[in-house]
């Protein structure tokens, strides 16, 4: 067993032999190219001048007054393309170009990773295919058009529920078919090794910045909160604080219509050990090991698995994971919009919603950092049409 491929008992490379050569090539290239001063300098320049980093750490004063605690928002919504996804997509696309690849492909749920990959491909002169569940193409039609405008070919997938799981499966199959010429830009901290490590490393800039910004403000974080689907924005901000055991870290999943129903995507809350998309992790499955259908108002959180590092962090008790419902999420979105003039993505609103559960339990005034992983532009139609109890996939 390759110990480097695992986080505790989770991770690995559960893929056909045809994929192993590409994974080995990627691991060698990542260790050689991504660690070079030349690559780091080029990527940092793009992150600064093209993406707009560092993203601000904003003290939300009216939200803080509402909750009686100091709430700080890490503003990934202010990045170019509107979410944290660009950090990883741009870095992977740059790595692909350095490896001599001409084509990139990606899977996407909410469309933000697809838009980010299409953006990076346009910038770097690469061909781009984006695989997206048919259900998600309808509820994220604006992002589909953006990807096409950026020159990407959007491939709708009608299998199963037509959401992120099916898009990921189709993307992997397409990658296998052209494995020598294509680079698969995985959008979350999931998949076979080395992808979960690569995505975490490229997203760790969120946590590195947040920690430095807190130091500049003279603030010690008591809690770090982020939403978790596959888990890239969360592991990105968590990574800088994992070694500081005085910091409480919380991941928030999608409870959909409630974890007591079958309409949710609360993998860490309700799942069990299993294999999905080339990794051993926690999976929502039935008693026969078949992957269960999932539901969330959020196209970016309705995934029946989770990144293996998150599974490990729950296993060792370092991070606590909870779930909030569609309704709680929409209420949090509306609250932040009205109090701070910030319309967050539906994904990010799950993290914000957990403040309602956490804050009343705290004995002393605390400093709470919430990762606002994206902005809500893409979600306007869903929010406008929202009705409690609606099934979205």
Coordinates of C-alpha atoms in Angstrom, one line a residue:
X1 CA 0.0 0.0 0.0
X2 CA 1.2 3.5 -0.9
X3 CA 1.1 5.3 2.5
X4 CA 1.3 8.7 0.8
X5 CA -2.0 8.0 -0.9
X6 CA -3.9 7.8 2.4
X7 CA -5.2 10.1 5.2
X8 CA -5.4 7.5 7.9
X9 CA -7.5 4.7 6.4
X10 CA -9.1 6.9 3.7
X11 CA -7.9 7.8 0.2
X12 CA -6.0 5.4 -2.1
X13 CA -6.2 4.8 -5.8
X14 CA -9.1 2.5 -6.6
X15 CA -8.9 2.9 -10.4
X16 CA -8.3 0.7 -13.5
X17 CA -4.7 0.0 -14.5
X18 CA -5.2 2.3 -17.5
X19 CA -5.5 5.2 -15.2
X20 CA -2.5 4.4 -13.0
X21 CA 0.1 5.6 -15.5
X22 CA -1.6 9.0 -15.7
X23 CA -1.8 9.3 -11.9
X24 CA 1.9 8.4 -11.6
X25 CA 2.7 11.0 -14.3
X26 CA 0.7 13.6 -12.4
X27 CA 2.3 12.9 -9.1
X28 CA 5.8 13.1 -10.5
X29 CA 5.0 16.3 -12.4
X30 CA 3.3 17.9 -9.4
X31 CA 6.2 17.1 -7.1
X32 CA 8.7 18.4 -9.7
X33 CA 7.0 21.3 -11.4
X34 CA 4.6 22.7 -8.7
X35 CA 7.4 22.9 -6.1
X36 CA 9.7 24.9 -8.5
X37 CA 10.3 28.6 -7.9
X38 CA 9.4 29.3 -11.5
X39 CA 5.9 27.7 -11.2
X40 CA 5.2 29.3 -7.8
X41 CA 6.2 32.8 -9.0
X42 CA 4.0 32.5 -12.1
X43 CA 1.1 31.1 -10.2
X44 CA 1.4 33.8 -7.4
X45 CA 1.5 36.5 -10.0
X46 CA -1.7 35.2 -11.7
X47 CA -3.4 34.8 -8.3
X48 CA -2.5 38.4 -7.4
X49 CA -3.1 40.2 -10.7
X50 CA -5.7 38.0 -12.4
X51 CA -7.7 36.5 -9.6
X52 CA -7.4 39.4 -7.2
X53 CA -5.8 37.8 -4.2
X54 CA -5.5 38.1 -1.3
X55 CA -9.3 38.0 -0.7
X56 CA -10.3 40.2 2.2
X57 CA -11.1 39.0 5.7
X58 CA -14.1 41.2 6.6
X59 CA -15.4 41.9 10.1
X60 CA -19.2 41.7 9.6
X61 CA -20.2 44.2 12.3
X62 CA -24.0 44.1 11.8
X63 CA -24.0 40.3 11.6
X64 CA -21.7 40.3 14.7
X65 CA -24.2 42.5 16.5
X66 CA -27.1 40.1 15.5
X67 CA -25.3 37.0 16.9
X68 CA -23.5 38.6 19.9
X69 CA -20.1 37.3 18.6
X70 CA -17.5 38.7 16.3
X71 CA -18.0 37.2 12.9
X72 CA -15.3 37.4 10.2
X73 CA -16.0 36.5 6.6
X74 CA -13.3 35.2 4.3
X75 CA -14.4 36.8 1.1
X76 CA -13.7 34.1 -1.6
X77 CA -16.8 35.5 -3.3
X78 CA -14.7 38.4 -4.4
X79 CA -12.3 36.3 -6.5
X80 CA -12.4 36.5 -10.3
X81 CA -15.2 34.1 -11.4
X82 CA -17.0 34.5 -8.0
X83 CA -15.7 31.6 -5.9
X84 CA -12.8 29.8 -4.4
X85 CA -12.8 27.4 -7.4
X86 CA -10.4 29.6 -9.5
X87 CA -7.5 29.0 -7.0
X88 CA -7.3 25.3 -7.8
X89 CA -8.5 25.4 -11.5
X90 CA -5.9 28.0 -12.5
X91 CA -3.1 26.2 -10.7
X92 CA -4.0 22.8 -12.2
X93 CA -4.4 24.3 -15.7
X94 CA -1.0 25.9 -15.4
X95 CA 0.4 22.6 -14.3
X96 CA -1.3 20.9 -17.3
X97 CA 0.3 23.4 -19.7
X98 CA 3.8 22.9 -18.1
X99 CA 3.2 19.1 -18.6
X100 CA 2.6 19.7 -22.3
X101 CA -1.1 18.9 -22.3
X102 CA -3.3 20.6 -24.9
X103 CA -6.7 19.7 -23.5
X104 CA -8.3 20.0 -20.0
X105 CA -11.6 18.5 -18.8
X106 CA -13.5 19.1 -15.7
X107 CA -16.7 18.0 -13.9
X108 CA -19.0 20.6 -12.3
X109 CA -22.1 20.8 -10.1
X110 CA -23.0 24.4 -9.4
X111 CA -21.0 25.4 -12.4
X112 CA -18.4 27.4 -10.5
X113 CA -15.6 24.9 -11.1
X114 CA -16.6 24.6 -14.7
X115 CA -16.5 28.4 -15.2
X116 CA -13.2 28.6 -13.3
X117 CA -11.7 25.8 -15.5
X118 CA -13.0 27.4 -18.7
X119 CA -11.6 30.7 -17.6
X120 CA -8.2 29.2 -16.9
X121 CA -8.2 27.3 -20.2
X122 CA -9.1 30.5 -22.1
X123 CA -6.3 32.4 -20.4
X124 CA -3.7 29.7 -21.1
X125 CA -4.8 28.7 -24.6
X126 CA -6.1 25.2 -23.7
X127 CA -9.0 23.3 -25.1
X128 CA -11.7 22.6 -22.5
X129 CA -14.6 20.2 -22.0
X130 CA -16.8 20.5 -19.0
X131 CA -19.1 17.6 -17.9
X132 CA -22.3 18.7 -16.0
X133 CA -25.4 16.8 -14.9
X134 CA -28.4 17.7 -17.0
X135 CA -30.4 18.6 -13.9
X136 CA -27.6 21.0 -12.9
X137 CA -27.4 22.6 -16.4
X138 CA -31.0 23.7 -16.0
X139 CA -30.7 25.1 -12.5
X140 CA -27.3 26.7 -13.3
X141 CA -28.1 27.8 -16.9
X142 CA -26.3 31.1 -16.5
X143 CA -23.0 29.3 -15.7
X144 CA -23.5 27.0 -18.7
X145 CA -23.7 30.1 -20.9
X146 CA -20.6 31.6 -19.2
X147 CA -18.6 28.4 -19.9
X148 CA -19.7 28.4 -23.5
X149 CA -18.8 32.1 -23.9
X150 CA -15.4 31.3 -22.5
X151 CA -14.9 28.8 -25.3
X152 CA -15.6 25.6 -23.4
X153 CA -17.6 22.6 -24.7
X154 CA -20.3 21.8 -22.0
X155 CA -21.3 18.1 -22.1
X156 CA -24.7 17.5 -20.3
X157 CA -25.0 14.1 -18.6
X158 CA -28.5 12.6 -18.3
X159 CA -27.6 9.4 -16.5
X160 CA -29.0 8.8 -13.0
X161 CA -30.1 12.0 -11.3
X162 CA -28.1 14.1 -13.7
X163 CA -26.1 15.8 -11.0
X164 CA -22.5 16.0 -9.8
X165 CA -22.0 12.3 -9.2
X166 CA -22.9 11.4 -12.8
X167 CA -20.9 14.3 -14.2
X168 CA -17.8 13.1 -12.3
X169 CA -18.3 9.6 -13.5
X170 CA -18.6 10.8 -17.1
X171 CA -15.5 13.0 -16.8
X172 CA -13.4 10.1 -15.5
X173 CA -14.6 7.9 -18.4
X174 CA -13.7 10.7 -20.9
X175 CA -10.3 11.1 -19.3
X176 CA -9.5 7.4 -19.6
X177 CA -10.4 7.5 -23.3
X178 CA -7.8 10.2 -24.0
X179 CA -5.5 9.8 -21.0
X180 CA -2.3 10.6 -22.8
X181 CA -3.3 14.0 -24.2
X182 CA -5.9 15.3 -21.6
X183 CA -5.5 16.6 -18.1
X184 CA -8.4 16.1 -15.7
X185 CA -8.8 19.2 -13.6
X186 CA -10.7 17.8 -10.6
X187 CA -12.7 20.5 -8.8
X188 CA -12.8 19.3 -5.2
X189 CA -10.6 17.5 -2.8
X190 CA -11.8 14.1 -4.0
X191 CA -10.8 11.3 -6.3
X192 CA -7.7 9.0 -6.4
X193 CA -4.4 10.1 -5.0
X194 CA -2.7 12.5 -5.7
X195 CA -5.8 14.7 -6.4
X196 CA -7.0 15.3 -2.8
X197 CA -3.5 16.4 -1.8
X198 CA -3.1 18.6 -4.9
X199 CA -6.4 20.3 -4.5
X200 CA -5.8 20.9 -0.8
X201 CA -2.4 22.4 -1.5
X202 CA -3.7 24.7 -4.2
X203 CA -6.7 25.8 -2.0
X204 CA -4.5 26.2 1.2
X205 CA -3.9 29.8 0.2
X206 CA -7.4 30.5 1.7
X207 CA -6.3 29.4 5.2
X208 CA -2.8 30.8 4.9
X209 CA -4.2 34.2 4.1
X210 CA -6.9 34.0 6.7
X211 CA -4.4 33.2 9.4
X212 CA -2.1 36.1 8.4
X213 CA -5.0 38.5 8.3
X214 CA -6.2 37.5 11.7
X215 CA -2.7 38.1 13.0
X216 CA -2.7 41.5 11.4
X217 CA -5.9 42.3 13.2
X218 CA -4.6 40.9 16.5
X219 CA -7.5 38.4 16.5
X220 CA -7.3 34.8 17.7
X221 CA -9.9 32.6 16.0
X222 CA -12.1 30.5 18.2
X223 CA -14.0 28.8 15.4
X224 CA -13.5 28.2 11.7
X225 CA -16.6 27.2 9.7
X226 CA -17.0 26.2 6.1
X227 CA -19.5 24.3 4.0
X228 CA -18.6 20.7 2.8
X229 CA -19.7 18.9 -0.3
X230 CA -16.5 17.3 -1.8
X231 CA -14.7 19.7 0.6
X232 CA -12.2 21.9 -1.3
X233 CA -13.1 25.3 0.2
X234 CA -13.3 23.7 3.6
X235 CA -9.9 21.9 3.5
X236 CA -8.4 25.0 2.0
X237 CA -9.2 27.2 5.0
X238 CA -9.0 24.3 7.6
X239 CA -5.4 23.4 6.6
X240 CA -3.8 26.4 8.2
X241 CA -5.5 25.8 11.6
X242 CA -5.4 22.0 12.0
X243 CA -2.2 22.1 14.2
X244 CA -3.7 24.7 16.5
X245 CA -5.9 22.6 18.8
X246 CA -7.3 25.7 20.5
X247 CA -9.2 26.5 17.3
X248 CA -12.5 24.7 16.9
X249 CA -13.1 23.6 13.3
X250 CA -16.6 22.9 11.8
X251 CA -17.7 21.6 8.5
X252 CA -21.3 22.0 7.4
X253 CA -23.0 19.6 5.0
X254 CA -26.4 19.8 3.2
X255 CA -29.3 18.3 5.2
X256 CA -31.7 19.0 2.3
X257 CA -35.2 18.4 3.5
X258 CA -33.8 16.9 6.7
X259 CA -31.4 14.1 7.6
X260 CA -34.3 12.1 8.9
X261 CA -35.6 11.9 5.3
X262 CA -33.9 10.4 2.2
X263 CA -33.6 13.9 0.6
X264 CA -30.2 15.1 1.8
X265 CA -26.5 15.0 1.0
X266 CA -25.2 14.7 4.6
X267 CA -22.4 12.2 3.8
X268 CA -20.3 12.5 7.0
X269 CA -23.5 12.6 9.2
X270 CA -25.2 9.6 7.7
X271 CA -22.7 7.7 5.5
X272 CA -20.4 4.7 5.9
X273 CA -17.1 3.6 4.6
X274 CA -17.1 2.9 0.9
X275 CA -15.5 3.4 -2.5
X276 CA -16.5 6.1 -4.9
X277 CA -14.6 7.8 -7.8
X278 CA -11.3 6.1 -7.1
X279 CA -11.1 6.7 -3.4
X280 CA -12.0 5.1 -0.1
X281 CA -14.0 7.5 1.9
X282 CA -17.4 7.9 3.6
X283 CA -20.3 7.4 1.2
X284 CA -24.1 7.5 1.3
X285 CA -25.0 4.0 0.4
X286 CA -27.7 1.4 1.0
X287 CA -27.2 -2.0 2.8
X288 CA -25.9 -3.5 -0.4
X289 CA -23.3 -0.9 -0.9
X290 CA -25.1 0.9 -3.8
X291 CA -24.6 4.6 -3.9
X292 CA -27.8 6.4 -2.8
X293 CA -29.4 9.4 -4.6
X294 CA -28.8 12.7 -2.8
X295 CA -30.6 16.0 -2.6
X296 CA -29.7 19.6 -1.8
X297 CA -30.9 22.9 -3.0
X298 CA -27.2 23.5 -3.6
X299 CA -25.9 22.0 -6.9
X300 CA -22.4 22.2 -5.4
X301 CA -23.1 20.1 -2.3
X302 CA -25.3 17.3 -3.6
X303 CA -22.5 14.7 -3.8
X304 CA -22.8 11.3 -2.1
X305 CA -19.2 11.1 -1.1
X306 CA -16.7 13.5 0.5
X307 CA -12.9 14.2 0.3
X308 CA -10.9 11.5 2.1
X309 CA -9.1 14.0 4.3
X310 CA -12.4 15.2 5.7
X311 CA -13.4 11.5 6.4
X312 CA -10.1 11.2 8.3
X313 CA -10.5 14.5 10.2
X314 CA -13.9 13.3 11.4
X315 CA -12.5 9.9 12.3
X316 CA -9.8 11.3 14.5
X317 CA -12.1 13.9 16.0
X318 CA -10.2 17.0 14.8
X319 CA -13.1 18.5 12.9
X320 CA -16.8 18.4 13.7
X321 CA -19.3 18.0 10.9
X322 CA -22.9 19.0 11.1
X323 CA -25.7 19.4 8.6
X324 CA -28.2 22.2 7.9
X325 CA -31.4 22.1 5.8
X326 CA -32.3 23.9 2.6
X327 CA -34.7 26.2 4.6
X328 CA -32.0 27.1 7.2
X329 CA -29.6 27.8 4.3
X330 CA -32.0 30.2 2.5
X331 CA -32.8 32.0 5.8
X332 CA -29.1 32.5 6.4
X333 CA -28.6 33.8 2.8
X334 CA -31.4 36.3 3.2
X335 CA -30.0 37.4 6.6
X336 CA -26.5 38.2 5.3
X337 CA -27.9 39.9 2.3
X338 CA -30.0 42.3 4.4
X339 CA -27.5 42.9 7.2
X340 CA -24.3 43.2 5.2
X341 CA -25.2 43.8 1.6
X342 CA -23.4 40.5 0.7
X343 CA -25.4 37.9 -1.3
X344 CA -23.6 34.6 -0.7
X345 CA -23.7 31.4 -2.8
X346 CA -26.2 28.8 -1.6
X347 CA -23.2 26.6 -0.8
X348 CA -21.6 29.2 1.5
X349 CA -25.0 29.9 3.1
X350 CA -24.9 26.4 4.7
X351 CA -21.8 27.5 6.7
X352 CA -23.5 30.8 7.6
X353 CA -26.6 28.9 8.7
X354 CA -24.7 27.0 11.3
X355 CA -24.2 30.3 13.2
X356 CA -27.8 30.0 14.3
X357 CA -27.0 26.7 16.0
X358 CA -23.6 27.5 17.3
X359 CA -23.8 31.1 18.7
X360 CA -26.6 30.5 21.3
X361 CA -24.4 27.7 22.9
X362 CA -21.3 29.8 23.4
X363 CA -20.6 31.0 27.0
X364 CA -18.3 33.9 26.1
X365 CA -18.0 36.2 23.1
X366 CA -16.0 34.4 20.5
X367 CA -14.2 35.1 17.2
X368 CA -15.8 33.1 14.4
X369 CA -14.4 32.9 10.8
X370 CA -16.8 31.8 8.1
X371 CA -15.5 31.0 4.7
X372 CA -17.8 32.6 2.1
X373 CA -16.8 30.3 -0.7
X374 CA -18.7 32.0 -3.4
X375 CA -21.2 34.7 -4.4
X376 CA -24.9 34.1 -5.1
X377 CA -25.2 35.5 -8.6
X378 CA -25.5 32.0 -10.0
X379 CA -28.3 31.1 -7.6
X380 CA -30.8 34.0 -8.2
X381 CA -33.4 31.9 -10.0
X382 CA -33.2 29.1 -7.4
X383 CA -33.6 31.7 -4.6
X384 CA -36.4 33.5 -6.4
X385 CA -38.4 30.3 -7.0
X386 CA -37.6 28.7 -3.6
X387 CA -40.4 26.9 -1.9
X388 CA -39.8 25.0 1.4
X389 CA -39.9 21.3 0.8
X390 CA -39.1 21.4 -2.9
X391 CA -37.0 18.6 -4.4
X392 CA -34.0 19.9 -6.4
X393 CA -32.5 16.8 -7.9

